[in-house]
PDB file of C-alpha atoms in Angstrom:
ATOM      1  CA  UNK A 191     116.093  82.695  63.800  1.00  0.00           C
ATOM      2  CA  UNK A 192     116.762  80.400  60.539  1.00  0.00           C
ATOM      3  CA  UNK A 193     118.183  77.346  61.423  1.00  0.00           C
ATOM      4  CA  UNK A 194     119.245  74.193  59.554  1.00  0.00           C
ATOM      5  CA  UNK A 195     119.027  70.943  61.634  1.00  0.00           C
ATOM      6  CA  UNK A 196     120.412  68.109  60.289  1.00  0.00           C
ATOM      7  CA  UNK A 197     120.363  66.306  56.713  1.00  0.00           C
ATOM      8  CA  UNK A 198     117.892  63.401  55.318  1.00  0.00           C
ATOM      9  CA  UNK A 199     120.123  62.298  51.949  1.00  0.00           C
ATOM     10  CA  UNK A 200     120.923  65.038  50.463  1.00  0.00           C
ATOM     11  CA  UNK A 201     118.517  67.472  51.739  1.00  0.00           C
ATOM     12  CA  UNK A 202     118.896  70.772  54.507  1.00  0.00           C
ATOM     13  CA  UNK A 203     116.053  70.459  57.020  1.00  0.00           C
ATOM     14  CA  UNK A 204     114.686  73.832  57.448  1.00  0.00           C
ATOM     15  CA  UNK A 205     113.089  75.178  60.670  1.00  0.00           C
ATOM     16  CA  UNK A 206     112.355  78.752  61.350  1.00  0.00           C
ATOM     17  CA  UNK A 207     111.506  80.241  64.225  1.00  0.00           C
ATOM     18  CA  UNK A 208     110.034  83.225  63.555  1.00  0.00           C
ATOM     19  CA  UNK A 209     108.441  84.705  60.430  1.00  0.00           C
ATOM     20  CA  UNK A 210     111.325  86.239  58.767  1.00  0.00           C
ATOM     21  CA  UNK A 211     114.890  86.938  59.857  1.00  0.00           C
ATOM     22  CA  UNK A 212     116.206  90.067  59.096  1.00  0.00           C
ATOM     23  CA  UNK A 213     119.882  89.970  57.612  1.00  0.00           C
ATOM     24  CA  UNK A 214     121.642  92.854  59.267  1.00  0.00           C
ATOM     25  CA  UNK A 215     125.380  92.014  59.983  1.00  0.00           C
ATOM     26  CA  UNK A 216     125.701  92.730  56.106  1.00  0.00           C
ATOM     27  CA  UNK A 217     124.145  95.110  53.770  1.00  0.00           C
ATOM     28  CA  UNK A 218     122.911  93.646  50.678  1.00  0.00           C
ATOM     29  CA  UNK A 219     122.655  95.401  47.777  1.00  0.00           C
ATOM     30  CA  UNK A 220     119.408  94.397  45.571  1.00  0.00           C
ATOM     31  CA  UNK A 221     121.894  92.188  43.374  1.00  0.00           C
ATOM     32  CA  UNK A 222     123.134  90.731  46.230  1.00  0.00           C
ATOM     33  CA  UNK A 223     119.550  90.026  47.877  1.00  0.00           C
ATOM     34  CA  UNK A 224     118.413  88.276  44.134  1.00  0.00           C
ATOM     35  CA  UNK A 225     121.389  86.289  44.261  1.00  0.00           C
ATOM     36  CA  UNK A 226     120.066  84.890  47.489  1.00  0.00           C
ATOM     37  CA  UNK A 227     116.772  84.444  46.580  1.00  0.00           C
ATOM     38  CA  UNK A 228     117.522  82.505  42.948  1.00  0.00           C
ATOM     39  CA  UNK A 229     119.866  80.447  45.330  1.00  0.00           C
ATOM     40  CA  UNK A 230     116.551  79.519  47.092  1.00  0.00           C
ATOM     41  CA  UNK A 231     114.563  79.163  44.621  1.00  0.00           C
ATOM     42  CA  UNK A 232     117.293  77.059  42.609  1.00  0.00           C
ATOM     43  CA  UNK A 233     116.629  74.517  45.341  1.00  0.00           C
ATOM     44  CA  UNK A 234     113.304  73.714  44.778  1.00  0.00           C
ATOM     45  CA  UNK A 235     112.650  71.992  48.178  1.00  0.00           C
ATOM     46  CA  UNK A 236     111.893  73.562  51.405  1.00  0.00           C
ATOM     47  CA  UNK A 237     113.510  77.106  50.521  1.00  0.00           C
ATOM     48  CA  UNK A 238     111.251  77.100  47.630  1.00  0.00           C
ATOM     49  CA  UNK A 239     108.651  78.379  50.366  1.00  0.00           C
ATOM     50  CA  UNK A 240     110.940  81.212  51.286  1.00  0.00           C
ATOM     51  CA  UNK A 241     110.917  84.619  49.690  1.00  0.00           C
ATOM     52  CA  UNK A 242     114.080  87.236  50.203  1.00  0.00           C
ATOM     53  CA  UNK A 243     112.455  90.835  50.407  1.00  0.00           C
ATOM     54  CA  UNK A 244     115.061  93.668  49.785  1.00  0.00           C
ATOM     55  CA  UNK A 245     114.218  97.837  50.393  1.00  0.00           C
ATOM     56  CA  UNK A 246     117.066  99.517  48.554  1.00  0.00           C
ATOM     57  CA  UNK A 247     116.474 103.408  50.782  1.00  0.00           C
ATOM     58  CA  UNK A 248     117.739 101.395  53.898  1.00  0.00           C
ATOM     59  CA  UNK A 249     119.488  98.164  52.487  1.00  0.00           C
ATOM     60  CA  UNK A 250     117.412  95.962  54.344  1.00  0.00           C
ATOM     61  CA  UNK A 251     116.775  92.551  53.317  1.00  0.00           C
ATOM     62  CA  UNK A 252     114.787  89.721  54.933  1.00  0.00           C
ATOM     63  CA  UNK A 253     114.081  86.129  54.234  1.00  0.00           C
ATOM     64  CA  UNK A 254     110.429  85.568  54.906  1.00  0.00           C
ATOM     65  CA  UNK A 255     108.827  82.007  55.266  1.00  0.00           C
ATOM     66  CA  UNK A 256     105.740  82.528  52.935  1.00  0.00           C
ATOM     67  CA  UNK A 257     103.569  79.615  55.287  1.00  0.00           C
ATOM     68  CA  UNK A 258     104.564  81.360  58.678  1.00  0.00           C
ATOM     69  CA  UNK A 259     103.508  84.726  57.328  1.00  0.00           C
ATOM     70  CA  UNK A 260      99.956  83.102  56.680  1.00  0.00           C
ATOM     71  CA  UNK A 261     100.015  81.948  59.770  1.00  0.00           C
ATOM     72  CA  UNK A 262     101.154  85.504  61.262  1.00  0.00           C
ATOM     73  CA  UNK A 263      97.932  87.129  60.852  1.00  0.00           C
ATOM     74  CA  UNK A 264      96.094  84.910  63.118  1.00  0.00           C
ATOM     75  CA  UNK A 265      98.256  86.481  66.260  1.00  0.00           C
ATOM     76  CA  UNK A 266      97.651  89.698  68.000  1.00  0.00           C
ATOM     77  CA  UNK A 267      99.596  92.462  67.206  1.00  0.00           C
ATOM     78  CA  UNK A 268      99.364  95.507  69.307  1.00  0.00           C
ATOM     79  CA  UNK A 269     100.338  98.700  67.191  1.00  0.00           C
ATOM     80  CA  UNK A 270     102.486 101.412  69.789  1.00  0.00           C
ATOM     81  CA  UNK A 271     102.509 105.032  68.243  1.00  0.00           C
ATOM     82  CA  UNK A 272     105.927 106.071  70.183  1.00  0.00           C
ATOM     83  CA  UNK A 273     106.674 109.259  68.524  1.00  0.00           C
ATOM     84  CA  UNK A 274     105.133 111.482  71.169  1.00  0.00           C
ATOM     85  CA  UNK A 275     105.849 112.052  75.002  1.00  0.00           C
ATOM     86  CA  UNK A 276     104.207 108.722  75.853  1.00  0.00           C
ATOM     87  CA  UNK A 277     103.155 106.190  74.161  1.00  0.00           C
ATOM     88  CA  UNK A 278      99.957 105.358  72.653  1.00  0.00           C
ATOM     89  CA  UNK A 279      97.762 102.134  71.653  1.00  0.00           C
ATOM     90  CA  UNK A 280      96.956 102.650  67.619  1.00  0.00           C
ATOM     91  CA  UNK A 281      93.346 100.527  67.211  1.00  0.00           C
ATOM     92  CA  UNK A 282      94.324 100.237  63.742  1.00  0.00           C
ATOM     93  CA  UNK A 283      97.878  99.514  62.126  1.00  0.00           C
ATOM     94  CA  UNK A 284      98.951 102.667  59.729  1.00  0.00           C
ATOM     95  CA  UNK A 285      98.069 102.260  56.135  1.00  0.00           C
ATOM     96  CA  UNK A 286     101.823 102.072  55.075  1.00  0.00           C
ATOM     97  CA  UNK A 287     102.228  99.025  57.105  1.00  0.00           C
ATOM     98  CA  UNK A 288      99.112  97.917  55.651  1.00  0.00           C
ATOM     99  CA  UNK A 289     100.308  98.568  52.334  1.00  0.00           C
ATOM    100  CA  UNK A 290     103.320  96.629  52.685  1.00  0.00           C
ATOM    101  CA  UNK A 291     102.053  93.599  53.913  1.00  0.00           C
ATOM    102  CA  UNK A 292      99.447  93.356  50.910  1.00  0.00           C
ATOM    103  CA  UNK A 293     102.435  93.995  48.882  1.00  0.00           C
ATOM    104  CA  UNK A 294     104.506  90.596  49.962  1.00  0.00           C
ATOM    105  CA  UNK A 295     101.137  88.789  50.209  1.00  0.00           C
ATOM    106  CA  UNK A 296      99.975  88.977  46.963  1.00  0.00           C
ATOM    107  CA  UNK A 297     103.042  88.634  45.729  1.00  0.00           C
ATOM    108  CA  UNK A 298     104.040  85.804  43.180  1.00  0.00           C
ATOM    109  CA  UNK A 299     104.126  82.319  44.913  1.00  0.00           C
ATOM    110  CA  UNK A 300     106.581  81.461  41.763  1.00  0.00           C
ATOM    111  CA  UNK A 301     108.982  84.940  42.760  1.00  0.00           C
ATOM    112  CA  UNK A 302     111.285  83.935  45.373  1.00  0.00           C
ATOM    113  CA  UNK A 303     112.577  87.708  45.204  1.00  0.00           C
ATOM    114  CA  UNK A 304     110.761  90.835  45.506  1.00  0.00           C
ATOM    115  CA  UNK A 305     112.361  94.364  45.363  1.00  0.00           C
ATOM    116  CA  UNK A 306     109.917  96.374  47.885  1.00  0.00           C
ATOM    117  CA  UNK A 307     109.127  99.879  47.291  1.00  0.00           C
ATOM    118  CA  UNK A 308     107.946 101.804  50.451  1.00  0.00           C
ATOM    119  CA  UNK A 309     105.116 103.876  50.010  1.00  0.00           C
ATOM    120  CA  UNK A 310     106.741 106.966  50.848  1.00  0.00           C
ATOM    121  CA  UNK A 311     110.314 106.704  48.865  1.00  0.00           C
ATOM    122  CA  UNK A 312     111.605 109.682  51.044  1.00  0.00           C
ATOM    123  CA  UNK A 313     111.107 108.251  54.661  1.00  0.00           C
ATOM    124  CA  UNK A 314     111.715 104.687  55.278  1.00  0.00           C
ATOM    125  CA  UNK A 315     109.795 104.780  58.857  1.00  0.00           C
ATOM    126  CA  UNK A 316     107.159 102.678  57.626  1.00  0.00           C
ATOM    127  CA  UNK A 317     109.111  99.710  58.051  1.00  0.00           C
ATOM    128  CA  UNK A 318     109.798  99.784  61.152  1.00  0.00           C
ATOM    129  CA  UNK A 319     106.564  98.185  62.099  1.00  0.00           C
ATOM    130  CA  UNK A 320     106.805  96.460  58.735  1.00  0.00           C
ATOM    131  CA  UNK A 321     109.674  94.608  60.356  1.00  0.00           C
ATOM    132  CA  UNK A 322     109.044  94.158  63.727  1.00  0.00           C
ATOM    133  CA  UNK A 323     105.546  92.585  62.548  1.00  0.00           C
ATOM    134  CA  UNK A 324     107.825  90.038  60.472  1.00  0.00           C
ATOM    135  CA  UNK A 325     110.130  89.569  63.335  1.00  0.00           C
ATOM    136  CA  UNK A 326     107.081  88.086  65.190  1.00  0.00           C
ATOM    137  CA  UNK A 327     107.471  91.160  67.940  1.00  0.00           C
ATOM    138  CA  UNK A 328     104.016  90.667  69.910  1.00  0.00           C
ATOM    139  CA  UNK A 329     104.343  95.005  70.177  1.00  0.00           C
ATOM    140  CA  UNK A 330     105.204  96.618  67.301  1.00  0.00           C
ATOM    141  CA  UNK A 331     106.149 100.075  67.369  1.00  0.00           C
ATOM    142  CA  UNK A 332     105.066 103.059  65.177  1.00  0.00           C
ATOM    143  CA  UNK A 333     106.437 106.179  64.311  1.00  0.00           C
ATOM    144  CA  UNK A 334     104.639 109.693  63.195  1.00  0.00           C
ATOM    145  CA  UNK A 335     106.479 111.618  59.716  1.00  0.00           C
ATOM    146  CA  UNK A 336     105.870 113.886  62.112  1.00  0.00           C
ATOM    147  CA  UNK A 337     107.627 112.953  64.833  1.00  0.00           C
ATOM    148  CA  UNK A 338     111.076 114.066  63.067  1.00  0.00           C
ATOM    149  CA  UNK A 339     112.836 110.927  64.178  1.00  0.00           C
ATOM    150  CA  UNK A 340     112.214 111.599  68.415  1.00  0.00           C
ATOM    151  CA  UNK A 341     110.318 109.259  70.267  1.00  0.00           C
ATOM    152  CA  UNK A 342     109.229 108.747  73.586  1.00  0.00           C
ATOM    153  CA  UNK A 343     111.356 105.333  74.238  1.00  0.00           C
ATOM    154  CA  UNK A 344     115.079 107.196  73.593  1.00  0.00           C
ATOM    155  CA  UNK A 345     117.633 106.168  76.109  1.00  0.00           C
ATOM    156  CA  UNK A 346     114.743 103.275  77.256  1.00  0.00           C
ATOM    157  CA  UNK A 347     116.555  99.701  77.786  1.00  0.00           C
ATOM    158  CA  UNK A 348     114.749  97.744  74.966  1.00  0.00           C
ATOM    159  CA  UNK A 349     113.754  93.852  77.117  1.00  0.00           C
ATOM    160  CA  UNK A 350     112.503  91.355  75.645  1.00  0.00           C
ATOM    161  CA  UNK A 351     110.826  88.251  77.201  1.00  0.00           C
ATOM    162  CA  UNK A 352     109.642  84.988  75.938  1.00  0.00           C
ATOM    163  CA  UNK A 353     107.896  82.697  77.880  1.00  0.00           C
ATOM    164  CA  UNK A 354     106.231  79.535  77.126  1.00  0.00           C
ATOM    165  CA  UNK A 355     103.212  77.642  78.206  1.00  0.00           C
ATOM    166  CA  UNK A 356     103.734  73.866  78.668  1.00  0.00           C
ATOM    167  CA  UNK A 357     100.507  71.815  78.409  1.00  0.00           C
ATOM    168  CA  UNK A 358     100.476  68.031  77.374  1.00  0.00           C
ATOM    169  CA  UNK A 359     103.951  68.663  75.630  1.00  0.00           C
ATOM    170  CA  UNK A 360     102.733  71.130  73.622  1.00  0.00           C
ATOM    171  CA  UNK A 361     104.500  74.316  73.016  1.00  0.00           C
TER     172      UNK A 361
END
């Protein structure tokens, strides 16, 4: 979630709590999504750290906080393959995923925008762990080409949990 807590002067105070947010109660279109991110990097405070990613096959856009994304790959991730009968525990994350991550890591620091091309332009399943990685999901799931859009979770109640760990104040 991207929230904005109070003012100092004149200036938004910025706090994210996860990686990226992913805008989805509108669909952006890649003029749209640059608008966004030259209104960020316009600023040239603490949105200057952010970086609006746009994939024009599914109109997906996210706003990505370049230091928690550093910070990302320090965490386990556990890589689910769900497009079979049950689900099973990748050991390594598939190379589009891998791909796309290098891509908005190496990107420009000076770029607040970046038009992201998947690595297969004719299915966009690779970012669906894309996402959920960026989403700070502690399980991200994976689907097969082959898997022709079934998977083993259909009709499964999605529930997610958060719990914290409260030791000398910290969080």
């Amino acid at each position: 979630m991207l929230r904005f807590i109070g003012t100092s002067g004149d200036k938004a105070e910025l706090v994210f709590d996860s990686t990226a947010v992913l805008i989805d109660s509108v669909m952006l279109d890649e003029g749209d999504a640059q608008s966004l991110a030259n209104a960020f990097g316009a600023e040239n405070t603490e949105f200057s750290r952010l970086i609006v990613i746009h994939e024009a096959i599914s109109s997906q856009t996210l706003v990505v906080n370049r230091l928690l994304l550093a910070e990302r790959a320090k965490r386990p991730t556990a890589f689910v393959e769900v497009g079979r009968k049950t689900p099973r525990l990748l050991l390594h994350p598939p190379s589009s995923f891998a791909a796309l991550l290098e891509t908005v890591t190496s990107h420009s620091a000076d770029s607040s925008f970046l038009s992201l091309s998947l690595p297969d332009q004719s299915s966009p399943l690779a970012l669906i762990p894309f996402v959920g990685y960026l989403l700070d999901y502690a399980a991200v799931y994976c689907l097969d080409e082959s898997a022709d859009g079934r998977n083993c979770l259909g009709g499964v109640e999605l529930v997610l949990c958060e719990g914290f760990l409260n030791n000398s104040g910290d969080r």
